[in-house]
């Protein structure tokens, strides 16, 4: 028993030395749902989320004052945008479609294909500093950009509420606050959640329930890649430390019959340079997907009907243009994208199901939070 | 935990080794059980069929004595890979993180066999996925509330996959749990000499599992196993009858898990 006694004594000392635990952040997550894992270094607080929200909507966070995070990540579209691919503050076109920001707190992999990024904090540096392409473009101008906030009394107040020991804005504050805001964007109030997890049998109509059954069937195979709480395999919760990240080539391209994707974006291959990683992307969450058109990493499918037809065909055969080639025959295509016969009724069922993943209260909160911020702005 | 860094999957074999390690978790009345997995050589595969990644659940471990009496092995709660009843074994071919060891304790005794279920028993297999705790919370190892968890998942690159789980599970939709046991549980009970729990190890012979498969041309085996001859033969290698979803002759004819010397 000496050993036990010693151990608890040691714990008591530890407890005495640790700063007080941050107040429990009031997550917008139903009580019986798992909570996301938050890094110890950047615990959630309401003050940091508030500061992050103001920064997120503020164009002064870009060097030329033209663009905010929210210029691309628009509240109405579940923080994605209707453009095919993003355009940065200097007008430079991005190769990729703007990702929605929905339950990112649960992600263990970020972007369309970036296995190296661990955590939202690291992720946030990309839009701030990225030079290829330029997004907010503050690289080399951090001091001037942060000084804009130091000179604003409202921001100074929010800074001291969020980081009581800080006396001026530094990169760490901006990144931590933005990360807290992004983590706070949780969305679970959908007809699907009420049907599946609250047991409300009439929360989804019969069409949507049939669509749900198709979605989880071996014939349609969607759930193999869009599984779990967030309909993506790159999502974890609780104390799970196992990354289950997977990237897939879905057969969108086969440029020149060479198993290639367009040169400017070959997905995971850009980072790994493994030929077998060509065309591999992360399966994004399907929560709120009805609001996030156009689809796929390059926004090349205009609507959900087109996405379903694409999977039914087992990939995309482009017969003309610079990227012509039969994606269905791409050698690196996942074995889960094999095509299937789909009746018009089944297509409607699947569409109804995908629409049942929309959370109107999430969008309402998002739009309201932008109004709050604009009402408070003294530009 | 020590891992064999030099072993490059898929050219190796899985070995389960049960060894007696000194551990403060064990009182004199119990003996530790540490079960290690490694891979048997696979025939060389097409580039699109590699790397191979294999994950499976192991539940309900027992040591069996000469009179046929089975004594449960109590697994050590060690998230994220195992709780007291079930462990996840994970052998990813393309990264080093994985889990090759299952560990627990059993009352001291003279045992002749080690037994385990490949998968998760019905009573645990269809719990509310929101409340799933490690190791049952892996989206990649879960189908849906109705059909439950994948017991074993083998992916050969992007060419061919085998996902084993219960089929014929009935409920009003994919997100409602079945009230009655699934028609085809597909739970193999694997029995091996107890020596593997002391100084031996268990090889998992992937070559035997996929002997009937041509990964570049055959359809995946992910549900309707009885419909395709190759899938029937894959289940047969595990001792399972694809038609009934149950062990043939107590699964004693399984050819995948095998006792070996360390």
Coordinates of C-alpha atoms in Angstrom, one line a residue:
Chain A
X1 CA 0.0 0.0 0.0
X2 CA 3.0 2.3 0.3
X3 CA 3.1 2.5 -3.4
X4 CA -0.5 3.6 -3.7
X5 CA -0.1 6.1 -0.9
X6 CA 3.0 7.6 -2.6
X7 CA 1.2 7.8 -5.8
X8 CA -1.8 9.7 -4.6
X9 CA 0.5 12.1 -2.6
X10 CA 2.3 12.8 -5.8
X11 CA -1.0 13.4 -7.6
X12 CA -2.0 15.9 -4.9
X13 CA 1.2 17.9 -5.5
X14 CA 0.6 17.9 -9.2
X15 CA -2.9 19.1 -8.7
X16 CA -1.7 21.9 -6.5
X17 CA 0.8 23.1 -9.2
X18 CA -1.5 22.9 -12.2
X19 CA -3.4 26.1 -13.1
X20 CA -7.1 26.0 -12.5
X21 CA -8.9 24.0 -15.2
X22 CA -10.6 26.3 -17.7
X23 CA -14.3 26.6 -17.3
X24 CA -16.2 24.0 -19.2
X25 CA -16.8 25.4 -22.6
X26 CA -20.5 25.2 -23.5
X27 CA -20.2 23.2 -26.7
X28 CA -23.1 23.2 -29.1
X29 CA -23.2 19.4 -29.0
X30 CA -26.1 17.2 -27.8
X31 CA -25.4 15.7 -24.3
X32 CA -25.0 12.1 -25.4
X33 CA -22.7 12.8 -28.4
X34 CA -18.9 12.4 -28.0
X35 CA -16.9 15.5 -27.4
X36 CA -14.0 16.4 -29.7
X37 CA -10.5 16.1 -28.5
X38 CA -9.0 19.5 -27.8
X39 CA -5.2 20.0 -27.5
X40 CA -4.2 20.7 -23.9
X41 CA -2.1 23.6 -25.1
X42 CA -5.2 25.5 -26.4
X43 CA -8.2 24.7 -24.3
X44 CA -11.6 26.1 -25.5
X45 CA -12.9 29.2 -23.7
X46 CA -15.8 31.4 -24.7
X47 CA -13.4 34.4 -24.8
X48 CA -11.1 32.8 -27.3
X49 CA -14.0 31.7 -29.5
X50 CA -15.3 35.3 -29.4
X51 CA -12.0 36.8 -30.4
X52 CA -11.5 34.1 -33.1
X53 CA -15.0 34.9 -34.5
X54 CA -14.2 38.6 -34.8
X55 CA -10.9 37.8 -36.6
X56 CA -12.5 35.3 -38.8
X57 CA -14.9 37.9 -40.2
X58 CA -12.4 40.8 -40.4
X59 CA -10.8 41.8 -43.7
X60 CA -8.0 43.5 -41.8
X61 CA -6.6 40.0 -41.3
X62 CA -5.4 40.1 -44.9
X63 CA -2.4 42.2 -45.8
X64 CA -4.2 44.2 -48.5
X65 CA -7.4 44.5 -46.4
X66 CA -9.4 42.8 -49.2
X67 CA -10.3 39.5 -47.7
X68 CA -11.4 37.7 -44.5
X69 CA -11.5 34.0 -43.8
X70 CA -15.2 34.4 -44.2
X71 CA -14.8 35.8 -47.8
X72 CA -14.2 32.2 -48.8
X73 CA -15.8 30.3 -45.9
X74 CA -19.3 31.9 -46.1
X75 CA -21.8 31.2 -43.3
X76 CA -24.7 30.7 -45.7
X77 CA -22.9 27.8 -47.3
X78 CA -21.9 26.1 -44.1
X79 CA -18.6 28.1 -44.4
X80 CA -17.8 27.0 -48.0
X81 CA -18.5 29.0 -51.1
X82 CA -20.4 28.6 -54.4
X83 CA -17.2 29.4 -56.5
X84 CA -15.7 26.4 -58.2
X85 CA -12.3 27.1 -56.7
X86 CA -11.2 29.7 -54.3
X87 CA -9.7 33.1 -55.2
X88 CA -7.2 34.6 -52.7
X89 CA -6.9 38.2 -51.5
X90 CA -4.6 39.2 -54.4
X91 CA -6.9 37.6 -57.0
X92 CA -4.8 34.5 -57.4
X93 CA -6.9 31.4 -58.2
X94 CA -6.6 28.4 -55.9
X95 CA -6.6 24.9 -57.4
X96 CA -9.1 23.8 -54.9
X97 CA -12.7 24.2 -53.8
X98 CA -13.2 25.9 -50.4
X99 CA -13.9 23.3 -47.8
X100 CA -16.9 23.7 -45.5
X101 CA -16.1 24.2 -41.9
X102 CA -18.3 21.6 -40.2
X103 CA -17.3 19.6 -37.2
X104 CA -13.6 20.2 -38.0
X105 CA -13.0 19.8 -34.3
X106 CA -13.3 16.1 -34.8
X107 CA -10.9 15.8 -37.7
X108 CA -7.6 14.1 -37.5
X109 CA -6.7 15.1 -41.1
X110 CA -7.2 18.4 -42.8
X111 CA -7.6 20.0 -46.2
X112 CA -8.5 17.9 -49.3
X113 CA -5.2 15.9 -49.0
X114 CA -2.7 17.0 -46.3
X115 CA -1.8 14.2 -44.0
X116 CA 1.1 16.1 -42.4
X117 CA -1.1 18.8 -40.8
X118 CA -1.8 17.8 -37.2
X119 CA -4.3 20.0 -35.6
X120 CA -6.3 23.1 -36.5
X121 CA -3.7 25.4 -35.2
X122 CA -1.1 24.2 -37.8
X123 CA -3.9 24.3 -40.4
X124 CA -4.6 27.9 -39.7
X125 CA -1.1 29.0 -40.7
X126 CA -1.8 28.0 -44.2
X127 CA -4.4 30.6 -45.2
X128 CA -2.5 33.3 -43.2
X129 CA 0.9 32.7 -44.7
X130 CA 0.4 30.5 -47.8
X131 CA 2.2 32.0 -50.8
X132 CA 1.3 29.4 -53.4
X133 CA -1.4 30.4 -53.7
X134 CA -1.7 33.6 -51.7
X135 CA -4.8 33.6 -49.5
X136 CA -4.7 36.3 -46.8
X137 CA -1.1 37.0 -47.7
X138 CA 0.3 38.3 -44.4
X139 CA 3.8 36.6 -44.8
X140 CA 6.4 39.2 -44.0
X141 CA 3.7 41.7 -42.9
X142 CA 2.7 40.1 -39.6
X143 CA 3.7 43.1 -37.4
X144 CA 1.7 45.6 -39.5
X145 CA -1.3 43.3 -39.6
X146 CA -1.3 42.6 -35.9
X147 CA -0.8 46.3 -35.1
X148 CA -4.2 47.1 -36.7
X149 CA -5.7 45.0 -33.9
X150 CA -3.5 46.5 -31.2
X151 CA -4.7 49.9 -32.2
X152 CA -8.4 48.9 -31.9
X153 CA -9.6 49.2 -28.3
X154 CA -12.4 46.6 -28.8
X155 CA -9.8 44.1 -30.0
X156 CA -7.5 44.9 -27.1
X157 CA -10.3 44.2 -24.7
X158 CA -11.1 40.9 -26.4
X159 CA -7.4 40.0 -26.4
X160 CA -7.1 40.6 -22.6
X161 CA -10.3 38.6 -22.0
X162 CA -9.0 35.7 -24.1
X163 CA -5.3 35.8 -23.1
X164 CA -5.1 37.6 -19.7
X165 CA -1.3 37.7 -19.8
X166 CA -1.0 39.2 -23.3
X167 CA -0.2 42.8 -23.8
X168 CA -0.1 42.9 -27.6
X169 CA -1.3 40.7 -30.4
X170 CA 1.1 38.0 -31.4
X171 CA 0.8 35.2 -34.0
X172 CA 0.0 32.6 -31.2
X173 CA -3.0 34.6 -30.1
X174 CA -4.4 34.9 -33.6
X175 CA -3.9 31.3 -34.4
X176 CA -5.2 29.9 -31.1
X177 CA -8.3 32.1 -31.2
X178 CA -9.1 31.3 -34.8
X179 CA -8.6 27.6 -34.0
X180 CA -11.0 27.8 -31.1
X181 CA -13.6 29.5 -33.3
X182 CA -13.2 26.9 -36.0
X183 CA -13.6 24.1 -33.3
X184 CA -16.8 25.7 -32.1
X185 CA -18.5 25.2 -35.5
X186 CA -20.3 22.0 -34.6
X187 CA -23.4 20.8 -36.3
X188 CA -25.6 17.9 -35.2
X189 CA -29.2 19.2 -35.4
X190 CA -30.4 17.4 -38.5
X191 CA -33.4 15.2 -39.4
X192 CA -30.9 12.4 -39.7
X193 CA -29.6 12.9 -36.1
X194 CA -33.1 13.0 -34.8
X195 CA -34.0 9.9 -36.6
X196 CA -30.8 7.9 -36.0
X197 CA -29.8 8.9 -32.5
X198 CA -32.8 10.5 -30.8
X199 CA -35.0 7.6 -32.1
X200 CA -37.6 9.9 -33.6
X201 CA -39.1 7.6 -36.2
X202 CA -40.9 10.4 -38.1
X203 CA -37.9 12.8 -38.2
X204 CA -37.1 11.6 -41.7
X205 CA -39.6 10.7 -44.4
X206 CA -39.7 7.3 -46.0
X207 CA -37.8 8.5 -49.1
X208 CA -34.9 9.7 -47.0
X209 CA -35.0 6.5 -44.9
X210 CA -34.8 4.4 -48.1
X211 CA -31.9 6.7 -49.2
X212 CA -30.2 6.1 -45.8
X213 CA -30.5 2.3 -46.3
X214 CA -29.0 2.6 -49.8
X215 CA -26.2 4.8 -48.5
X216 CA -25.2 2.1 -46.0
X217 CA -25.7 -0.8 -48.4
X218 CA -23.0 -3.0 -50.0
X219 CA -24.5 -2.1 -53.4
X220 CA -23.9 1.7 -53.1
X221 CA -20.9 1.4 -50.8
X222 CA -20.9 5.1 -49.7
X223 CA -20.4 4.3 -46.0
X224 CA -17.1 2.6 -46.7
X225 CA -15.5 6.0 -47.1
X226 CA -18.1 8.4 -45.6
X227 CA -18.7 6.4 -42.4
X228 CA -19.0 7.3 -38.7
X229 CA -20.3 10.2 -36.8
X230 CA -19.3 12.8 -39.4
X231 CA -19.6 10.7 -42.6
X232 CA -15.9 10.8 -43.1
X233 CA -13.2 8.3 -42.1
X234 CA -10.9 11.1 -41.0
X235 CA -12.9 11.9 -37.8
X236 CA -12.1 10.8 -34.3
X237 CA -13.4 11.6 -30.8
X238 CA -12.9 10.6 -27.2
X239 CA -9.4 9.5 -26.3
X240 CA -8.7 7.7 -29.5
X241 CA -5.2 8.2 -30.7
X242 CA -5.4 6.0 -33.8
X243 CA -5.5 8.0 -37.0
X244 CA -7.9 6.3 -39.4
X245 CA -7.1 8.8 -42.2
X246 CA -7.6 7.4 -45.6
X247 CA -7.3 9.0 -49.0
X248 CA -9.0 7.7 -52.1
X249 CA -8.8 8.1 -55.8
X250 CA -12.5 8.2 -56.9
X251 CA -11.8 8.1 -60.7
X252 CA -12.5 11.7 -61.5
X253 CA -9.6 11.8 -64.0
X254 CA -7.4 9.7 -66.1
X255 CA -5.5 12.3 -68.1
X256 CA -4.3 10.9 -71.3
X257 CA -5.0 7.4 -70.1
X258 CA -2.0 7.8 -67.9
X259 CA -3.7 7.3 -64.6
X260 CA -2.9 10.9 -63.9
X261 CA -5.0 13.8 -62.4
X262 CA -4.4 17.3 -63.9
X263 CA -0.8 18.3 -63.3
X264 CA -1.6 21.2 -61.1
X265 CA -3.3 19.0 -58.5
X266 CA -2.6 15.3 -58.1
X267 CA -3.9 15.2 -54.5
X268 CA -1.9 13.2 -51.9
X269 CA 0.9 12.6 -54.5
X270 CA 1.8 16.3 -54.3
X271 CA 3.1 15.6 -50.8
X272 CA 4.2 12.0 -50.9
X273 CA 5.4 11.7 -54.6
X274 CA 4.3 8.0 -54.5
X275 CA 2.8 7.2 -57.9
X276 CA 0.1 5.2 -56.3
X277 CA -1.0 8.3 -54.4
X278 CA -2.0 10.1 -57.6
X279 CA -5.6 11.4 -57.4
X280 CA -6.0 10.5 -53.8
X281 CA -8.1 12.9 -51.7
X282 CA -9.8 12.9 -48.3
X283 CA -13.5 12.0 -48.2
X284 CA -15.0 15.1 -46.8
X285 CA -17.8 15.2 -44.3
X286 CA -21.3 15.0 -45.8
X287 CA -22.9 17.0 -43.0
X288 CA -24.6 20.1 -44.6
X289 CA -23.4 18.8 -48.0
X290 CA -26.6 20.1 -49.7
X291 CA -25.3 23.7 -48.9
X292 CA -21.8 23.3 -50.2
X293 CA -22.1 23.0 -54.0
X294 CA -20.1 22.7 -56.2
X295 CA -18.4 19.4 -55.3
X296 CA -15.1 17.6 -55.2
X297 CA -11.7 19.0 -54.6
X298 CA -11.8 21.1 -57.7
X299 CA -15.5 21.9 -57.6
X300 CA -15.9 20.1 -60.9
X301 CA -19.3 18.5 -60.2
X302 CA -22.0 21.1 -60.1
X303 CA -24.7 19.5 -57.9
X304 CA -25.5 16.4 -55.8
X305 CA -27.3 14.7 -58.7
X306 CA -24.1 14.9 -60.7
X307 CA -22.2 13.4 -57.8
X308 CA -24.6 10.4 -57.6
X309 CA -24.4 9.9 -61.4
X310 CA -20.6 10.0 -61.1
X311 CA -20.5 7.3 -58.5
X312 CA -23.1 5.2 -60.4
X313 CA -20.9 5.4 -63.5
X314 CA -17.9 4.3 -61.4
X315 CA -15.9 7.4 -62.2
X316 CA -15.9 10.1 -64.9
X317 CA -15.1 9.7 -68.6
X318 CA -14.0 13.0 -70.0
X319 CA -14.0 12.8 -73.8
X320 CA -12.8 16.2 -74.7
X321 CA -10.6 19.0 -73.3
X322 CA -7.1 19.1 -71.8
X323 CA -8.0 16.5 -69.2
X324 CA -9.6 14.0 -71.5
X325 CA -9.4 10.4 -70.3
X326 CA -11.5 7.7 -68.8
X327 CA -11.4 8.1 -65.0
X328 CA -13.4 5.0 -64.6
X329 CA -10.3 3.0 -65.7
X330 CA -7.8 4.9 -63.5
X331 CA -5.6 2.2 -62.1
X332 CA -5.4 3.9 -58.8
X333 CA -9.1 4.2 -58.4
X334 CA -10.5 2.8 -55.1
X335 CA -12.0 -0.6 -55.3
X336 CA -15.1 0.9 -53.6
X337 CA -16.0 3.0 -56.6
X338 CA -17.1 0.3 -59.1
X339 CA -20.3 1.8 -60.3
X340 CA -23.9 0.5 -59.8
X341 CA -27.2 0.5 -61.5
X342 CA -29.4 3.2 -59.9
X343 CA -33.1 3.7 -60.7
X344 CA -34.5 7.2 -60.8
X345 CA -36.3 6.4 -57.5
X346 CA -33.2 5.3 -55.8
X347 CA -31.4 8.5 -57.0
X348 CA -34.2 10.6 -55.5
X349 CA -34.0 8.5 -52.3
X350 CA -30.3 9.2 -52.0
X351 CA -30.8 12.9 -52.6
X352 CA -33.5 13.0 -49.9
X353 CA -31.1 11.4 -47.5
X354 CA -28.2 13.8 -48.3
X355 CA -30.6 16.7 -47.7
X356 CA -31.6 15.2 -44.4
X357 CA -27.9 15.9 -43.3
X358 CA -28.6 19.7 -43.4
X359 CA -28.7 21.5 -40.1
X360 CA -30.6 24.8 -40.5
X361 CA -29.9 25.9 -37.0
X362 CA -26.1 25.7 -37.7
X363 CA -26.5 28.1 -40.7
X364 CA -28.7 30.4 -38.7
X365 CA -26.2 30.6 -35.9
X366 CA -23.4 31.2 -38.4
X367 CA -25.2 34.0 -40.2
X368 CA -26.2 35.6 -36.9
X369 CA -22.6 35.5 -35.7
X370 CA -21.5 37.4 -38.7
X371 CA -24.2 40.0 -38.0
X372 CA -23.0 40.4 -34.4
X373 CA -19.5 41.0 -35.6
X374 CA -20.5 43.5 -38.2
X375 CA -22.7 45.4 -35.7
X376 CA -19.6 45.7 -33.5
X377 CA -17.2 46.8 -36.2
X378 CA -15.5 50.1 -36.0
X379 CA -13.6 50.2 -39.2
Chain B
X1 CA 5.9 -1.8 -26.8
X2 CA 8.6 -3.1 -29.1
X3 CA 7.9 -3.2 -32.8
X4 CA 9.9 -4.9 -35.5
X5 CA 10.8 -2.0 -37.6
X6 CA 12.7 -4.0 -40.1
X7 CA 9.7 -6.2 -40.9
X8 CA 8.2 -4.8 -44.0
X9 CA 4.6 -6.0 -44.4
X10 CA 3.2 -7.6 -46.6
X11 CA 6.1 -9.9 -46.9
X12 CA 5.9 -11.1 -43.3
X13 CA 3.5 -13.1 -41.3
X14 CA 1.4 -12.4 -38.3
X15 CA 2.5 -14.1 -35.2
X16 CA 0.5 -14.2 -32.0
X17 CA 2.8 -14.9 -29.1
X18 CA 1.7 -15.4 -25.6
X19 CA 4.4 -14.9 -23.1
X20 CA 4.8 -14.7 -19.4
X21 CA 6.2 -11.2 -18.7
X22 CA 6.8 -9.9 -15.2
X23 CA 4.1 -7.3 -14.7
X24 CA 3.0 -5.5 -11.5
X25 CA -0.6 -5.9 -12.7
X26 CA -0.5 -9.6 -11.9
X27 CA -1.0 -11.0 -8.5
X28 CA 0.5 -14.5 -7.8
X29 CA -2.9 -16.1 -8.4
X30 CA -2.9 -15.0 -12.0
X31 CA -0.6 -15.3 -14.9
X32 CA -0.1 -12.8 -17.7
X33 CA -1.1 -13.5 -21.2
X34 CA 0.6 -11.4 -23.9
X35 CA -0.4 -12.3 -27.4
X36 CA 1.7 -11.0 -30.3
X37 CA 0.8 -10.9 -34.0
X38 CA 3.0 -10.9 -37.1
X39 CA 2.6 -11.7 -40.8
X40 CA 3.3 -14.7 -42.9
X41 CA 4.9 -14.2 -46.3
X42 CA 2.4 -13.2 -49.0
X43 CA 2.9 -14.0 -52.6
X44 CA 4.0 -10.9 -54.3
X45 CA 1.2 -8.7 -55.4
X46 CA 0.5 -6.2 -58.1
X47 CA 1.5 -2.7 -57.2
X48 CA -2.2 -1.7 -57.0
X49 CA -2.8 -4.5 -54.6
X50 CA -0.3 -3.3 -52.0
X51 CA 0.2 -2.2 -49.4
X52 CA -1.9 -4.7 -47.5
X53 CA -3.6 -3.5 -44.4
X54 CA -5.1 -5.8 -42.0
X55 CA -7.2 -5.1 -38.9
X56 CA -9.3 -7.4 -36.8
X57 CA -11.1 -7.7 -33.5
X58 CA -10.3 -10.4 -30.9
X59 CA -12.9 -11.0 -28.1
X60 CA -13.8 -13.5 -25.5
X61 CA -10.3 -15.0 -25.0
X62 CA -10.3 -18.2 -22.9
X63 CA -7.7 -20.7 -21.7
X64 CA -9.0 -24.3 -21.8
X65 CA -7.8 -27.1 -19.6
X66 CA -7.5 -30.8 -20.3
X67 CA -11.1 -31.4 -19.1
X68 CA -12.4 -28.9 -21.6
X69 CA -13.1 -26.3 -19.0
X70 CA -12.7 -22.7 -20.3
X71 CA -11.4 -19.9 -18.1
X72 CA -11.8 -16.3 -19.4
X73 CA -8.7 -14.2 -20.0
X74 CA -9.3 -10.8 -18.5
X75 CA -7.8 -8.3 -21.0
X76 CA -6.1 -5.3 -19.5
X77 CA -8.0 -2.1 -20.2
X78 CA -5.6 -0.2 -22.4
X79 CA -7.2 2.3 -24.8
X80 CA -7.2 2.9 -27.7
X81 CA -6.5 -0.7 -28.6
X82 CA -8.2 -2.8 -26.0
X83 CA -10.8 -2.8 -23.2
X84 CA -11.4 -5.7 -20.8
X85 CA -13.2 -7.8 -23.4
X86 CA -12.1 -6.9 -26.9
X87 CA -8.9 -5.9 -28.6
X88 CA -8.2 -4.4 -32.0
X89 CA -5.2 -5.8 -33.8
X90 CA -4.0 -3.5 -36.5
X91 CA -1.3 -4.1 -39.1
X92 CA -1.1 -1.2 -41.5
X93 CA 1.2 -1.8 -44.3
X94 CA 2.0 1.8 -45.1
X95 CA 2.8 3.2 -41.7
X96 CA 4.3 2.0 -38.5
X97 CA 1.6 2.8 -36.1
X98 CA -0.4 -0.3 -35.3
X99 CA -1.1 -2.8 -32.6
X100 CA 0.3 -6.3 -32.7
X101 CA -0.1 -7.3 -29.1
X102 CA -3.1 -8.3 -27.0
X103 CA -2.5 -8.6 -23.3
X104 CA -4.4 -9.7 -20.2
X105 CA -4.3 -12.1 -17.3
X106 CA -5.8 -15.5 -16.4
X107 CA -6.0 -17.4 -13.2
X108 CA -3.0 -19.7 -12.9
X109 CA -3.7 -23.2 -14.2
X110 CA -2.7 -26.0 -16.5
X111 CA -4.1 -25.2 -19.8
X112 CA -4.0 -27.0 -23.1
X113 CA -5.7 -24.5 -25.4
X114 CA -6.1 -20.8 -26.0
X115 CA -9.4 -19.8 -27.7
X116 CA -10.7 -16.5 -29.0
X117 CA -13.5 -15.1 -31.1
X118 CA -12.5 -13.4 -34.3
X119 CA -14.9 -10.4 -34.0
X120 CA -17.3 -9.1 -31.5
X121 CA -20.2 -11.0 -29.9
X122 CA -23.7 -10.0 -30.8
X123 CA -24.5 -8.4 -27.4
X124 CA -21.7 -5.9 -27.9
X125 CA -21.8 -5.6 -31.7
X126 CA -24.8 -3.4 -32.1
X127 CA -24.4 -0.8 -29.3
X128 CA -25.2 2.9 -29.9
X129 CA -22.3 4.1 -32.1
X130 CA -22.3 7.5 -30.3
X131 CA -21.4 5.8 -27.1
X132 CA -18.8 3.4 -28.6
X133 CA -15.6 3.5 -26.5
X134 CA -12.2 2.4 -27.7
X135 CA -11.5 0.0 -29.4
X136 CA -15.1 -0.1 -30.7
X137 CA -15.1 3.5 -31.9
X138 CA -13.2 3.1 -35.2
X139 CA -15.3 4.4 -38.1
X140 CA -13.2 2.3 -40.5
X141 CA -14.2 -0.8 -38.5
X142 CA -17.9 -0.1 -38.4
X143 CA -20.7 -0.7 -40.9
X144 CA -23.8 0.7 -39.3
X145 CA -25.9 0.2 -36.2
X146 CA -27.9 -2.6 -37.8
X147 CA -25.0 -4.6 -39.2
X148 CA -22.5 -3.7 -36.4
X149 CA -18.7 -3.8 -36.6
X150 CA -16.4 -5.2 -39.2
X151 CA -14.7 -8.1 -37.5
X152 CA -11.8 -8.3 -39.8
X153 CA -10.8 -5.9 -42.6
X154 CA -8.2 -6.7 -45.1
X155 CA -7.5 -4.2 -47.9
X156 CA -5.0 -5.1 -50.6
X157 CA -4.1 -1.6 -51.8
X158 CA -6.9 -0.3 -53.9
X159 CA -7.5 -3.6 -55.7
X160 CA -9.4 -6.0 -53.4
X161 CA -11.0 -5.9 -49.9
X162 CA -12.3 -8.4 -47.5
X163 CA -14.6 -7.1 -44.8
X164 CA -15.9 -9.8 -42.4
X165 CA -18.9 -9.1 -40.2
X166 CA -22.4 -10.4 -39.3
X167 CA -25.0 -10.4 -42.1
X168 CA -28.7 -11.0 -42.2
X169 CA -29.2 -8.6 -39.4
X170 CA -32.8 -7.3 -39.3
X171 CA -34.2 -4.0 -38.0
X172 CA -36.4 -1.2 -39.4
X173 CA -33.4 0.7 -40.9
X174 CA -29.6 0.8 -41.1
X175 CA -29.5 3.0 -38.0
X176 CA -31.7 0.8 -35.8
X177 CA -30.1 -2.2 -33.9
X178 CA -31.4 -5.7 -34.5
X179 CA -33.4 -7.3 -31.6
X180 CA -32.5 -10.8 -32.6
X181 CA -29.2 -12.3 -33.4
X182 CA -28.2 -11.9 -37.0
X183 CA -28.9 -14.8 -39.3
X184 CA -25.3 -15.2 -40.2
X185 CA -23.1 -14.2 -37.2
X186 CA -19.8 -15.1 -39.1
X187 CA -18.0 -15.3 -35.8
X188 CA -15.1 -17.7 -36.0
X189 CA -13.9 -19.3 -32.7
X190 CA -10.2 -20.0 -33.1
X191 CA -8.6 -22.6 -30.9
X192 CA -4.9 -23.1 -30.7
X193 CA -2.5 -25.0 -28.4
X194 CA -1.9 -23.4 -25.1
X195 CA 1.8 -23.4 -25.7
X196 CA 1.3 -20.3 -27.7
X197 CA 0.3 -18.6 -24.5
X198 CA 3.7 -19.4 -22.8
X199 CA 6.6 -19.7 -25.2
X200 CA 5.1 -19.9 -28.7
X201 CA 3.4 -17.6 -31.1
X202 CA 0.6 -17.7 -33.6
X203 CA 1.2 -17.0 -37.2
X204 CA -1.6 -15.5 -39.2
X205 CA -1.2 -16.8 -42.7
X206 CA -2.6 -14.3 -45.1
X207 CA -1.6 -16.4 -48.1
X208 CA -3.9 -19.2 -46.8
X209 CA -6.7 -16.6 -46.3
X210 CA -6.6 -15.3 -49.9
X211 CA -5.4 -18.5 -51.6
X212 CA -8.5 -18.5 -53.8
X213 CA -8.4 -14.8 -54.6
X214 CA -7.0 -13.0 -57.6
X215 CA -6.9 -9.4 -56.1
X216 CA -6.8 -7.7 -59.5
X217 CA -9.8 -9.4 -61.0
X218 CA -12.0 -10.7 -58.2
X219 CA -14.9 -8.8 -56.7
X220 CA -14.5 -7.6 -53.1
X221 CA -15.9 -9.8 -50.3
X222 CA -17.9 -7.4 -48.2
X223 CA -21.3 -8.9 -47.2
X224 CA -22.9 -11.4 -49.5
X225 CA -20.2 -13.9 -49.0
X226 CA -22.2 -16.9 -50.1
X227 CA -22.9 -15.3 -53.6
X228 CA -19.3 -15.6 -54.8
X229 CA -17.2 -18.7 -54.9
X230 CA -14.0 -16.8 -54.0
X231 CA -15.7 -15.3 -50.9
X232 CA -17.0 -18.7 -49.8
X233 CA -13.5 -20.0 -50.0
X234 CA -12.1 -17.0 -48.0
X235 CA -14.6 -17.8 -45.2
X236 CA -13.8 -21.5 -45.5
X237 CA -10.2 -20.7 -44.7
X238 CA -11.4 -19.2 -41.4
X239 CA -13.5 -22.4 -40.7
X240 CA -16.8 -20.6 -41.5
X241 CA -19.6 -21.8 -43.7
X242 CA -20.7 -18.8 -45.8
X243 CA -24.2 -20.2 -46.2
X244 CA -25.0 -20.5 -42.6
X245 CA -22.6 -17.9 -41.2
X246 CA -21.5 -20.4 -38.6
X247 CA -18.4 -22.5 -37.8
X248 CA -18.0 -25.7 -39.7
X249 CA -17.0 -28.4 -37.2
X250 CA -16.2 -25.8 -34.5
X251 CA -14.0 -23.9 -37.0
X252 CA -11.3 -26.5 -36.3
X253 CA -10.5 -26.6 -40.0
X254 CA -9.4 -23.0 -40.1
X255 CA -6.1 -22.5 -41.9
X256 CA -5.2 -18.9 -41.1
X257 CA -4.2 -18.8 -37.5
X258 CA -1.5 -21.2 -36.6
X259 CA 0.7 -21.9 -33.6
X260 CA 4.5 -21.5 -34.1
X261 CA 7.7 -21.3 -32.2
X262 CA 9.0 -17.9 -31.4

